[in-house]
Amino acid sequence: MKTAGTASTVKERAELALNDEFLRKAVKFTTERLRNGKKQASAEHGNWDDWRERGRQIRLHTIAHLDYYLNMFANQARANGVHVHFAETSAEAVKLSLEIAQRKQAKSVVKSKSMVTEELHLNHELESIGVEAIETDLGEYIIQLAGETPSHIIIPAIHKNRYQVADLLSQEAGETLAPDTSILAGFVRKKLREKFLEADIGMTGCNFAIAETGSMVLFENEGNARMVTTVPKTQITLMGMERIIPSWADLEVMATLLPRSATGQKLTVYMSGITGPRREVDADGPDEMHIIIVDNGRSLQLGDPEFQELLNCIRCGACLNACPVYRHIGGHAYGGTYSGPIGAVLTPALQKNVAEWDDIANASSLCGACYEACPVKIPLHDMLIYLRRRKQEQGHGNAAESIGMKGFAAVMGSSKRYAGLVKLGKLGQKLVVRDGGIRLKLGPLKGWNTYRVTPSLPKKSFREQWGTLEQELRHGLKELDPDVRSRMEAIVQGRDGKGGNGHG
Ligand code: SF4
């Protein structure tokens, strides 16, 4: 039997996730909570869609002038006393980080949450030179103890329930801790306090980098990033090259969009703006500060008409919470650092070797919920379709799927063929429908019906119901006031293709 470590395809990993009752319940519970929180926060905001559009315009403008704003940011940051480095590849970013750690003779590094360092597998690299890397975000700390990777962009341990967390923390504590969230959080808080005080280096990611002043901004809810950026004497920030925004005024829009989209909060609990190392007048802060700006495949998306908008992503995770596939299988099934709809597009886009990752574009129902949820309106569903097409064009598709799609196109291209197939389907399903659904676990239905029931075709199709409705409407018109009738008739005629705005 395959295990999480040996499963090599999305399908195998998804199957493991679907068989894991704890994981499914935990992921469903939290994504629903986050999704509802976001829905409420965006409704209360009042003109959410206008702000989404503002966010999108800021990101489009910044990415279109990325070289200009990166240059401005780097110059300003250097003027503030920060050492700015550019890393083209993952290996370069790792090398730069390790060189700093070695020069500082560091024994331990405390880290606040950073997806870029996950992308670089930096913890492992630090440990290979004898430097202890300690995650200080509660979720990251939990999965570090479990020896796992994050399964959600903002809730890394979303797949674990509090009983599993209590087991992990009890092992660390050497005593049994009750599965009570305040007891568990209290244990971690005490444990991490010691680590903050001992650490030689603080390492962070970066939510936004402000070009006009060379500042970096961190959003967090636990206060751990403040400890990471104030206690150790040296600070290293690793940021994806697309994290830039032009000004503090633009941050206002992002600070409105990001927390609401991520967790439904109107404001993040702690928002820290950091502009250089400690000055003489400052009570705390690092004496030495480095920013490593990481490309690692991002520039492959620049100028690409299909993928450039990926660089607009502000890593809020809303598309994961909205995605019906992610909500069933969690993040590990995607196999890369980034999961959910954004991961299904970003992972192949960041890789030169798409063949290895082309399957994850299939882990989507193409319903467009990710686009609806996205605060900067990234058309992820279009990108997923493009990836599927590219997979076929590059010869990675399978013959059965190709034949199936050709058949689907032939049927959907003709209303007669479609109606004929529906009739045939209604006759055929009589053999397999039980209790209102198809439960057969054979052939192409096996995967779907193992975990759910395929609904049967209704007695009357939408088209048939629509026809009846139209007849009734025509009949009912006779009873109407002549003026209303002539207007309604115009609509019905429009439906017939004789004019008007028909939707037939
Ligand atoms: S694609 Fe959009 S919704 Fe998904 S993480 Fe990025 S910004 Fe958030």
Short mmCIF file of C-alpha atoms and ligand atoms in Angstrom, two decimals:
data_model
loop_
_atom_site.label_atom_id
_atom_site.label_comp_id
_atom_site.label_asym_id
_atom_site.label_seq_id
_atom_site.Cartn_x
_atom_site.Cartn_y
_atom_site.Cartn_z
CA MET A 1 0.00 0.00 0.00
CA LYS A 2 1.21 3.49 -0.88
CA THR A 3 2.05 5.89 1.95
CA ALA A 4 2.31 9.68 1.93
CA GLY A 5 6.07 9.30 1.40
CA THR A 6 5.86 6.93 -1.55
CA ALA A 7 2.79 8.23 -3.41
CA SER A 8 4.11 9.89 -6.52
CA THR A 9 1.04 11.10 -8.39
CA VAL A 10 -1.69 13.57 -7.47
CA LYS A 11 -4.22 10.79 -7.80
CA GLU A 12 -2.39 8.53 -5.35
CA ARG A 13 -1.87 11.35 -2.85
CA ALA A 14 -5.51 12.46 -3.19
CA GLU A 15 -6.65 8.92 -2.54
CA LEU A 16 -4.61 8.79 0.66
CA ALA A 17 -6.12 12.09 1.79
CA LEU A 18 -9.65 10.93 1.00
CA ASN A 19 -9.13 7.85 3.14
CA ASP A 20 -7.92 9.93 6.07
CA GLU A 21 -11.06 10.72 8.06
CA PHE A 22 -9.26 13.05 10.53
CA LEU A 23 -7.68 15.07 7.75
CA ARG A 24 -10.93 15.48 5.86
CA LYS A 25 -12.84 16.63 8.93
CA ALA A 26 -10.10 19.02 10.07
CA VAL A 27 -9.64 20.60 6.62
CA LYS A 28 -13.40 20.91 6.06
CA PHE A 29 -13.96 22.49 9.48
CA THR A 30 -11.26 25.17 9.12
CA THR A 31 -11.76 26.03 5.46
CA GLU A 32 -15.47 26.52 6.11
CA ARG A 33 -14.74 28.78 9.06
CA LEU A 34 -12.28 30.85 6.99
CA ARG A 35 -14.58 31.00 3.99
CA ASN A 36 -17.55 32.16 6.04
CA GLY A 37 -15.37 34.73 7.82
CA LYS A 38 -14.22 36.09 4.48
CA LYS A 39 -17.77 36.21 3.12
CA GLN A 40 -18.96 38.19 6.13
CA ALA A 41 -15.97 40.56 6.18
CA SER A 42 -16.24 41.36 2.47
CA ALA A 43 -20.02 41.89 2.74
CA GLU A 44 -19.56 44.23 5.72
CA HIS A 45 -16.88 46.14 3.83
CA GLY A 46 -19.56 47.54 1.52
CA ASN A 47 -17.81 47.94 -1.82
CA TRP A 48 -15.58 44.92 -1.87
CA ASP A 49 -15.50 44.50 -5.64
CA ASP A 50 -14.26 48.07 -6.14
CA TRP A 51 -11.42 47.38 -3.74
CA ARG A 52 -10.63 44.09 -5.46
CA GLU A 53 -10.30 46.05 -8.67
CA ARG A 54 -8.06 48.61 -6.95
CA GLY A 55 -5.90 45.77 -5.65
CA ARG A 56 -5.72 44.19 -9.08
CA GLN A 57 -4.70 47.50 -10.71
CA ILE A 58 -1.93 48.06 -8.15
CA ARG A 59 -0.55 44.57 -8.73
CA LEU A 60 -0.84 44.84 -12.53
CA HIS A 61 0.98 48.17 -12.53
CA THR A 62 3.72 46.98 -10.16
CA ILE A 63 4.45 43.78 -12.05
CA ALA A 64 4.44 45.62 -15.39
CA HIS A 65 7.21 47.88 -13.95
CA LEU A 66 8.84 45.31 -11.69
CA ASP A 67 12.44 46.15 -12.64
CA TYR A 68 11.85 49.84 -11.86
CA TYR A 69 10.27 49.21 -8.45
CA LEU A 70 12.77 46.50 -7.47
CA ASN A 71 15.58 48.90 -8.24
CA MET A 72 13.93 51.67 -6.24
CA PHE A 73 13.36 49.30 -3.31
CA ALA A 74 16.94 47.99 -3.34
CA ASN A 75 18.44 51.51 -3.49
CA GLN A 76 16.25 52.77 -0.65
CA ALA A 77 16.91 49.71 1.50
CA ARG A 78 20.69 50.03 0.97
CA ALA A 79 20.44 53.71 1.94
CA ASN A 80 18.70 52.52 5.14
CA GLY A 81 21.71 50.33 5.97
CA VAL A 82 20.31 47.00 4.74
CA HIS A 83 22.47 44.49 2.82
CA VAL A 84 20.40 43.68 -0.29
CA HIS A 85 21.15 40.50 -2.27
CA PHE A 86 19.55 39.13 -5.43
CA ALA A 87 19.29 35.36 -5.89
CA GLU A 88 18.39 34.05 -9.31
CA THR A 89 18.01 30.44 -8.27
CA SER A 90 17.03 28.48 -5.21
CA ALA A 91 20.66 27.33 -4.85
CA GLU A 92 21.90 30.93 -4.83
CA ALA A 93 19.38 31.97 -2.19
CA VAL A 94 20.38 29.02 0.01
CA LYS A 95 24.09 29.76 -0.48
CA LEU A 96 23.64 33.41 0.52
CA SER A 97 21.67 32.44 3.65
CA LEU A 98 24.19 29.81 4.72
CA GLU A 99 27.13 32.15 4.15
CA ILE A 100 25.57 34.74 6.47
CA ALA A 101 24.86 32.05 9.09
CA GLN A 102 28.44 30.75 8.89
CA ARG A 103 29.97 34.24 9.03
CA LYS A 104 27.93 34.93 12.16
CA GLN A 105 28.91 31.52 13.58
CA ALA A 106 25.24 30.97 14.22
CA LYS A 107 24.05 28.03 16.29
CA SER A 108 20.34 28.71 15.93
CA VAL A 109 17.91 30.61 13.74
CA VAL A 110 14.37 31.54 14.79
CA LYS A 111 11.99 31.85 11.88
CA SER A 112 8.64 33.50 11.40
CA LYS A 113 6.35 32.04 8.77
CA SER A 114 7.77 32.20 5.26
CA MET A 115 6.60 30.26 2.22
CA VAL A 116 9.73 31.28 0.30
CA THR A 117 11.95 29.48 2.81
CA GLU A 118 9.70 26.43 2.41
CA GLU A 119 10.20 26.72 -1.34
CA LEU A 120 13.99 26.68 -0.78
CA HIS A 121 13.88 23.85 1.83
CA LEU A 122 16.00 26.19 3.91
CA ASN A 123 15.46 24.50 7.29
CA HIS A 124 16.99 21.33 5.97
CA GLU A 125 19.92 23.26 4.44
CA LEU A 126 20.59 25.13 7.69
CA GLU A 127 20.54 21.90 9.62
CA SER A 128 23.02 20.36 7.17
CA ILE A 129 25.62 22.91 8.37
CA GLY A 130 24.76 22.38 12.03
CA VAL A 131 22.43 25.36 12.52
CA GLU A 132 19.17 24.66 14.35
CA ALA A 133 16.20 26.23 12.53
CA ILE A 134 13.17 26.80 14.77
CA GLU A 135 9.76 27.71 13.38
CA THR A 136 7.97 30.12 15.72
CA ASP A 137 4.55 30.44 14.06
CA LEU A 138 2.36 28.02 16.04
CA GLY A 139 1.15 26.11 12.96
CA GLU A 140 4.66 25.93 11.49
CA TYR A 141 6.05 24.77 14.84
CA ILE A 142 3.50 21.95 14.95
CA ILE A 143 4.29 20.67 11.48
CA GLN A 144 8.02 21.01 12.11
CA LEU A 145 7.61 18.69 15.10
CA ALA A 146 5.56 16.32 12.92
CA GLY A 147 8.29 16.36 10.23
CA GLU A 148 5.80 17.57 7.64
CA THR A 149 5.42 20.48 5.23
CA PRO A 150 2.64 23.14 5.36
CA SER A 151 -0.65 22.03 3.86
CA HIS A 152 -2.12 25.54 3.56
CA ILE A 153 -0.53 28.89 2.72
CA ILE A 154 -1.70 30.60 5.90
CA ILE A 155 -2.79 27.72 8.16
CA PRO A 156 0.12 25.29 7.83
CA ALA A 157 -1.31 22.66 10.20
CA ILE A 158 -4.88 22.85 8.88
CA HIS A 159 -4.93 19.06 8.43
CA LYS A 160 -4.42 18.35 12.14
CA ASN A 161 -7.01 18.37 14.92
CA ARG A 162 -6.26 19.38 18.50
CA TYR A 163 -5.93 15.78 19.70
CA GLN A 164 -3.18 15.12 17.16
CA VAL A 165 -1.52 18.42 18.14
CA ALA A 166 -1.73 17.46 21.83
CA ASP A 167 0.03 14.14 21.08
CA LEU A 168 2.83 15.91 19.23
CA LEU A 169 3.35 18.57 21.88
CA SER A 170 3.18 15.99 24.68
CA GLN A 171 6.10 14.15 23.12
CA GLU A 172 8.04 17.42 23.03
CA ALA A 173 7.06 18.29 26.61
CA GLY A 174 7.88 14.82 27.96
CA GLU A 175 4.52 14.78 29.75
CA THR A 176 0.87 14.46 28.74
CA LEU A 177 -0.70 17.75 27.77
CA ALA A 178 -4.49 18.03 27.70
CA PRO A 179 -6.03 18.66 24.26
CA ASP A 180 -7.01 22.14 25.37
CA THR A 181 -5.96 24.92 23.00
CA SER A 182 -4.95 27.37 25.74
CA ILE A 183 -2.80 24.73 27.50
CA LEU A 184 -1.16 23.73 24.21
CA ALA A 185 -0.54 27.33 23.11
CA GLY A 186 0.80 28.14 26.61
CA PHE A 187 3.33 25.31 26.38
CA VAL A 188 4.55 26.48 22.95
CA ARG A 189 4.74 30.10 24.08
CA LYS A 190 7.00 29.22 27.03
CA LYS A 191 9.17 26.92 24.95
CA LEU A 192 9.66 29.48 22.18
CA ARG A 193 10.51 32.33 24.58
CA GLU A 194 13.75 30.48 25.41
CA LYS A 195 14.49 29.95 21.73
CA PHE A 196 14.02 33.64 20.89
CA LEU A 197 16.49 34.66 23.60
CA GLU A 198 19.11 32.14 22.49
CA ALA A 199 18.88 32.69 18.71
CA ASP A 200 21.73 34.26 16.73
CA ILE A 201 19.65 35.05 13.66
CA GLY A 202 16.02 35.96 13.05
CA MET A 203 14.65 34.92 9.67
CA THR A 204 11.41 36.18 8.12
CA GLY A 205 9.48 36.25 4.90
CA CYS A 206 7.87 39.44 3.67
CA ASN A 207 4.23 40.17 2.89
CA PHE A 208 4.91 43.44 1.11
CA ALA A 209 8.05 45.44 0.32
CA ILE A 210 7.47 49.17 -0.04
CA ALA A 211 9.56 50.55 -2.91
CA GLU A 212 9.37 54.24 -1.99
CA THR A 213 11.08 53.81 1.39
CA GLY A 214 12.81 50.41 1.08
CA SER A 215 10.70 49.02 3.96
CA MET A 216 9.31 45.56 4.47
CA VAL A 217 5.93 44.83 6.00
CA LEU A 218 4.93 41.71 7.91
CA PHE A 219 1.37 40.64 8.71
CA GLU A 220 0.85 38.16 11.57
CA ASN A 221 -1.47 37.24 14.40
CA GLU A 222 0.81 35.78 17.07
CA GLY A 223 3.50 38.39 17.71
CA ASN A 224 6.23 35.87 16.93
CA ALA A 225 7.47 37.86 13.91
CA ARG A 226 7.99 40.85 16.23
CA MET A 227 10.17 38.69 18.47
CA VAL A 228 12.06 37.34 15.45
CA THR A 229 12.74 40.85 14.15
CA THR A 230 13.67 42.48 17.45
CA VAL A 231 15.57 39.99 19.64
CA PRO A 232 18.34 38.38 17.51
CA LYS A 233 21.29 40.57 16.51
CA THR A 234 21.10 39.60 12.84
CA GLN A 235 18.03 39.49 10.64
CA ILE A 236 17.63 37.85 7.25
CA THR A 237 14.48 38.45 5.22
CA LEU A 238 13.80 36.29 2.20
CA MET A 239 11.25 37.65 -0.22
CA GLY A 240 9.94 36.60 -3.60
CA MET A 241 10.81 39.29 -6.15
CA GLU A 242 7.10 39.99 -6.77
CA ARG A 243 6.36 41.08 -3.16
CA ILE A 244 6.93 44.76 -4.10
CA ILE A 245 4.29 47.48 -4.02
CA PRO A 246 5.12 51.07 -4.92
CA SER A 247 4.02 53.03 -1.83
CA TRP A 248 2.53 53.08 1.67
CA ALA A 249 -0.69 54.38 0.10
CA ASP A 250 -0.89 51.12 -1.87
CA LEU A 251 -0.40 49.21 1.36
CA GLU A 252 -3.71 50.61 2.61
CA VAL A 253 -5.48 48.69 -0.17
CA MET A 254 -3.50 45.51 0.49
CA ALA A 255 -4.03 45.77 4.26
CA THR A 256 -7.76 45.93 3.54
CA LEU A 257 -7.79 43.00 1.13
CA LEU A 258 -5.33 40.53 2.68
CA PRO A 259 -6.65 39.88 6.22
CA ARG A 260 -10.29 39.89 5.12
CA SER A 261 -9.55 37.40 2.35
CA ALA A 262 -7.30 35.22 4.48
CA THR A 263 -9.19 34.86 7.75
CA GLY A 264 -12.12 37.28 7.65
CA GLN A 265 -10.31 39.69 10.00
CA LYS A 266 -10.77 43.40 9.36
CA LEU A 267 -7.17 43.94 10.43
CA THR A 268 -4.30 41.63 11.07
CA VAL A 269 -3.35 41.53 14.78
CA TYR A 270 0.23 42.74 14.23
CA MET A 271 1.37 44.66 11.18
CA SER A 272 5.08 45.54 11.41
CA GLY A 273 6.88 47.92 9.07
CA ILE A 274 10.67 47.55 9.20
CA THR A 275 13.00 50.07 7.58
CA GLY A 276 16.57 49.00 8.26
CA PRO A 277 18.56 47.77 11.26
CA ARG A 278 18.47 49.26 14.76
CA ARG A 279 19.52 52.89 15.02
CA GLU A 280 21.06 54.43 18.14
CA VAL A 281 17.70 55.87 19.15
CA ASP A 282 15.93 52.50 18.86
CA ALA A 283 15.35 50.38 21.95
CA ASP A 284 15.63 47.10 20.03
CA GLY A 285 16.09 45.56 16.61
CA PRO A 286 18.91 43.78 14.77
CA ASP A 287 22.37 45.33 14.35
CA GLU A 288 22.69 43.75 10.91
CA MET A 289 19.96 43.21 8.39
CA HIS A 290 19.93 41.34 5.07
CA ILE A 291 17.22 41.10 2.44
CA ILE A 292 17.52 38.31 -0.13
CA ILE A 293 15.30 38.92 -3.15
CA VAL A 294 14.51 35.56 -4.71
CA ASP A 295 13.65 34.89 -8.36
CA ASN A 296 13.64 31.05 -8.45
CA GLY A 297 11.49 30.76 -11.58
CA ARG A 298 9.35 33.86 -11.08
CA SER A 299 10.88 35.76 -13.98
CA LEU A 300 9.75 32.89 -16.27
CA GLN A 301 6.25 34.30 -15.79
CA LEU A 302 7.20 37.88 -16.68
CA GLY A 303 6.03 38.70 -20.20
CA ASP A 304 4.11 35.41 -20.45
CA PRO A 305 0.57 36.37 -21.50
CA GLU A 306 -0.90 33.26 -19.87
CA PHE A 307 0.91 33.40 -16.52
CA GLN A 308 2.16 36.91 -15.72
CA GLU A 309 -0.86 37.61 -13.50
CA LEU A 310 0.33 34.85 -11.17
CA LEU A 311 2.87 37.37 -9.90
CA ASN A 312 -0.06 39.46 -8.61
CA CYS A 313 -0.78 36.87 -5.93
CA ILE A 314 -0.68 38.20 -2.35
CA ARG A 315 -0.71 34.68 -0.82
CA CYS A 316 -3.95 35.09 1.13
CA GLY A 317 -5.10 31.48 0.73
CA ALA A 318 -8.72 32.45 -0.10
CA CYS A 319 -8.65 30.37 -3.29
CA LEU A 320 -7.75 27.27 -1.24
CA ASN A 321 -10.69 27.79 1.13
CA ALA A 322 -13.07 28.29 -1.80
CA CYS A 323 -11.88 25.31 -3.85
CA PRO A 324 -14.13 22.21 -3.62
CA VAL A 325 -11.15 20.00 -4.46
CA TYR A 326 -8.80 21.48 -1.83
CA ARG A 327 -11.55 21.30 0.78
CA HIS A 328 -11.73 17.52 0.26
CA ILE A 329 -8.07 16.58 -0.04
CA GLY A 330 -6.06 19.29 1.78
CA GLY A 331 -2.69 20.55 0.65
CA HIS A 332 -0.26 17.62 0.72
CA ALA A 333 -2.02 15.91 -2.18
CA TYR A 334 -0.77 18.66 -4.49
CA GLY A 335 2.81 17.57 -3.82
CA GLY A 336 4.49 21.01 -4.04
CA THR A 337 5.18 23.86 -1.62
CA TYR A 338 2.05 25.71 -2.75
CA SER A 339 -1.29 23.94 -2.79
CA GLY A 340 -4.88 24.57 -3.87
CA PRO A 341 -5.73 26.42 -7.09
CA ILE A 342 -2.78 28.83 -6.78
CA GLY A 343 -0.42 25.86 -6.21
CA ALA A 344 -1.90 23.93 -9.13
CA VAL A 345 -0.86 26.78 -11.42
CA LEU A 346 2.18 28.20 -9.64
CA THR A 347 4.06 24.94 -9.19
CA PRO A 348 4.13 24.01 -12.91
CA ALA A 349 4.72 27.68 -13.81
CA LEU A 350 7.78 27.90 -11.52
CA GLN A 351 9.25 24.71 -12.98
CA LYS A 352 10.99 24.49 -16.30
CA ASN A 353 10.13 20.80 -16.37
CA VAL A 354 6.34 20.93 -16.63
CA ALA A 355 6.00 17.21 -17.34
CA GLU A 356 6.65 16.43 -13.69
CA TRP A 357 3.82 18.66 -12.51
CA ASP A 358 1.29 18.70 -15.33
CA ASP A 359 -1.13 16.40 -13.51
CA ILE A 360 -2.02 18.86 -10.77
CA ALA A 361 -3.87 21.07 -13.27
CA ASN A 362 -6.42 18.24 -13.30
CA ALA A 363 -7.06 18.69 -9.57
CA SER A 364 -9.75 21.27 -10.27
CA SER A 365 -13.43 21.28 -11.17
CA LEU A 366 -12.89 24.54 -13.14
CA CYS A 367 -15.87 26.03 -11.31
CA GLY A 368 -14.20 29.44 -11.01
CA ALA A 369 -14.72 29.69 -7.21
CA CYS A 370 -11.00 30.53 -6.90
CA TYR A 371 -11.39 33.56 -9.16
CA GLU A 372 -14.46 34.74 -7.26
CA ALA A 373 -12.55 34.46 -3.98
CA CYS A 374 -9.32 36.07 -5.17
CA PRO A 375 -8.86 39.61 -3.82
CA VAL A 376 -6.76 40.59 -6.85
CA LYS A 377 -8.90 38.74 -9.40
CA ILE A 378 -6.33 36.30 -10.77
CA PRO A 379 -8.07 34.17 -13.44
CA LEU A 380 -6.75 30.86 -12.09
CA HIS A 381 -9.43 28.79 -13.84
CA ASP A 382 -8.31 30.12 -17.25
CA MET A 383 -4.71 29.28 -16.38
CA LEU A 384 -5.69 25.75 -15.39
CA ILE A 385 -7.39 25.25 -18.77
CA TYR A 386 -4.29 26.58 -20.49
CA LEU A 387 -2.10 24.15 -18.53
CA ARG A 388 -4.32 21.26 -19.56
CA ARG A 389 -4.08 22.31 -23.19
CA ARG A 390 -0.31 22.64 -22.90
CA LYS A 391 -0.14 19.18 -21.38
CA GLN A 392 -1.91 17.74 -24.46
CA GLU A 393 0.17 19.77 -26.89
CA GLN A 394 3.41 18.64 -25.27
CA GLY A 395 2.36 15.02 -25.53
CA HIS A 396 1.79 14.35 -21.80
CA GLY A 397 -1.94 13.69 -22.15
CA ASN A 398 -3.44 10.22 -22.25
CA ALA A 399 -5.20 8.79 -25.29
CA ALA A 400 -8.43 7.83 -23.48
CA GLU A 401 -8.84 11.38 -22.16
CA SER A 402 -8.22 12.81 -25.60
CA ILE A 403 -10.84 10.54 -27.22
CA GLY A 404 -13.27 11.35 -24.40
CA MET A 405 -12.82 15.10 -24.91
CA LYS A 406 -13.32 14.80 -28.68
CA GLY A 407 -16.57 12.88 -28.03
CA PHE A 408 -17.65 15.50 -25.48
CA ALA A 409 -16.99 18.31 -27.99
CA ALA A 410 -18.97 16.48 -30.69
CA VAL A 411 -21.98 16.02 -28.39
CA MET A 412 -21.94 19.53 -26.91
CA GLY A 413 -21.54 21.08 -30.38
CA SER A 414 -24.98 19.89 -31.53
CA SER A 415 -28.23 20.31 -29.60
CA LYS A 416 -29.71 17.28 -31.41
CA ARG A 417 -26.83 15.03 -30.43
CA TYR A 418 -26.98 16.38 -26.89
CA ALA A 419 -30.73 15.74 -26.59
CA GLY A 420 -30.26 12.25 -28.06
CA LEU A 421 -27.54 11.40 -25.56
CA VAL A 422 -29.62 12.64 -22.62
CA LYS A 423 -32.52 10.39 -23.77
CA LEU A 424 -30.17 7.45 -24.06
CA GLY A 425 -28.70 8.23 -20.65
CA LYS A 426 -32.15 8.30 -19.04
CA LEU A 427 -32.94 4.87 -20.47
CA GLY A 428 -29.55 3.42 -19.58
CA GLN A 429 -29.49 4.73 -16.01
CA LYS A 430 -32.58 2.68 -15.10
CA LEU A 431 -30.22 -0.28 -14.78
CA VAL A 432 -27.91 1.39 -12.29
CA VAL A 433 -29.85 4.00 -10.27
CA ARG A 434 -30.42 3.05 -6.64
CA ASP A 435 -32.08 5.39 -4.08
CA GLY A 436 -31.94 8.37 -6.44
CA GLY A 437 -28.25 8.05 -7.33
CA ILE A 438 -25.68 6.03 -9.24
CA ARG A 439 -23.42 4.13 -6.85
CA LEU A 440 -21.62 1.85 -9.28
CA LYS A 441 -17.88 1.62 -8.54
CA LEU A 442 -16.76 0.48 -11.96
CA GLY A 443 -14.63 1.98 -14.75
CA PRO A 444 -14.52 5.78 -14.87
CA LEU A 445 -17.17 6.01 -12.11
CA LYS A 446 -15.01 4.16 -9.59
CA GLY A 447 -12.95 7.14 -8.41
CA TRP A 448 -15.96 9.43 -8.03
CA ASN A 449 -18.40 6.93 -6.52
CA THR A 450 -15.96 5.61 -3.91
CA TYR A 451 -16.40 8.85 -1.97
CA ARG A 452 -19.76 10.21 -3.17
CA VAL A 453 -22.88 9.37 -5.19
CA THR A 454 -23.38 10.47 -8.79
CA PRO A 455 -26.77 12.15 -9.05
CA SER A 456 -29.11 10.51 -11.56
CA LEU A 457 -30.50 12.40 -14.55
CA PRO A 458 -33.77 14.09 -13.56
CA LYS A 459 -37.06 12.99 -15.13
CA LYS A 460 -37.36 16.34 -16.90
CA SER A 461 -34.20 18.06 -18.12
CA PHE A 462 -33.66 21.79 -17.82
CA ARG A 463 -34.33 22.18 -21.54
CA GLU A 464 -37.63 20.32 -21.28
CA GLN A 465 -38.66 22.40 -18.26
CA TRP A 466 -37.68 25.56 -20.12
CA GLY A 467 -39.84 24.55 -23.10
CA THR A 468 -42.84 23.97 -20.85
CA LEU A 469 -42.27 27.27 -19.11
CA GLU A 470 -42.17 29.07 -22.44
CA GLN A 471 -45.46 27.47 -23.52
CA GLU A 472 -47.07 28.54 -20.28
CA LEU A 473 -45.74 32.04 -20.72
CA ARG A 474 -47.13 32.31 -24.26
CA HIS A 475 -50.46 31.02 -23.02
CA GLY A 476 -50.45 33.37 -20.03
CA LEU A 477 -49.76 36.38 -22.25
CA LYS A 478 -53.28 36.27 -23.57
CA GLU A 479 -54.54 37.17 -20.11
CA LEU A 480 -52.27 40.21 -19.75
CA ASP A 481 -52.77 43.93 -20.15
CA PRO A 482 -52.07 44.74 -23.88
CA ASP A 483 -49.10 47.01 -23.10
CA VAL A 484 -47.40 44.48 -20.80
CA ARG A 485 -48.26 41.75 -23.32
CA SER A 486 -46.55 43.51 -26.23
CA ARG A 487 -43.39 43.92 -24.11
CA MET A 488 -43.44 40.30 -22.97
CA GLU A 489 -44.00 39.15 -26.54
CA ALA A 490 -40.93 41.07 -27.61
CA ILE A 491 -38.94 39.15 -25.00
CA VAL A 492 -40.36 35.80 -26.11
CA GLN A 493 -39.63 36.67 -29.75
CA GLY A 494 -36.10 37.53 -28.73
CA ARG A 495 -35.87 34.00 -27.36
CA ASP A 496 -36.88 32.76 -30.81
CA GLY A 497 -33.96 34.54 -32.40
CA LYS A 498 -36.24 37.06 -34.08
CA GLY A 499 -34.69 40.02 -32.35
CA GLY A 500 -34.10 41.20 -28.78
CA ASN A 501 -31.41 39.99 -26.40
CA GLY A 502 -32.09 36.26 -26.55
CA HIS A 503 -30.39 33.62 -24.43
CA GLY A 504 -31.69 30.62 -26.38
S1 SF4 B 1 -4.39 33.42 -6.11
FE1 SF4 B 1 -5.64 35.04 -5.20
S2 SF4 B 1 -6.90 33.96 -3.68
FE2 SF4 B 1 -5.22 32.56 -4.20
S3 SF4 B 1 -3.64 32.97 -2.67
FE3 SF4 B 1 -3.19 34.29 -4.43
S4 SF4 B 1 -4.20 36.25 -3.98
FE4 SF4 B 1 -5.08 34.73 -2.60
#
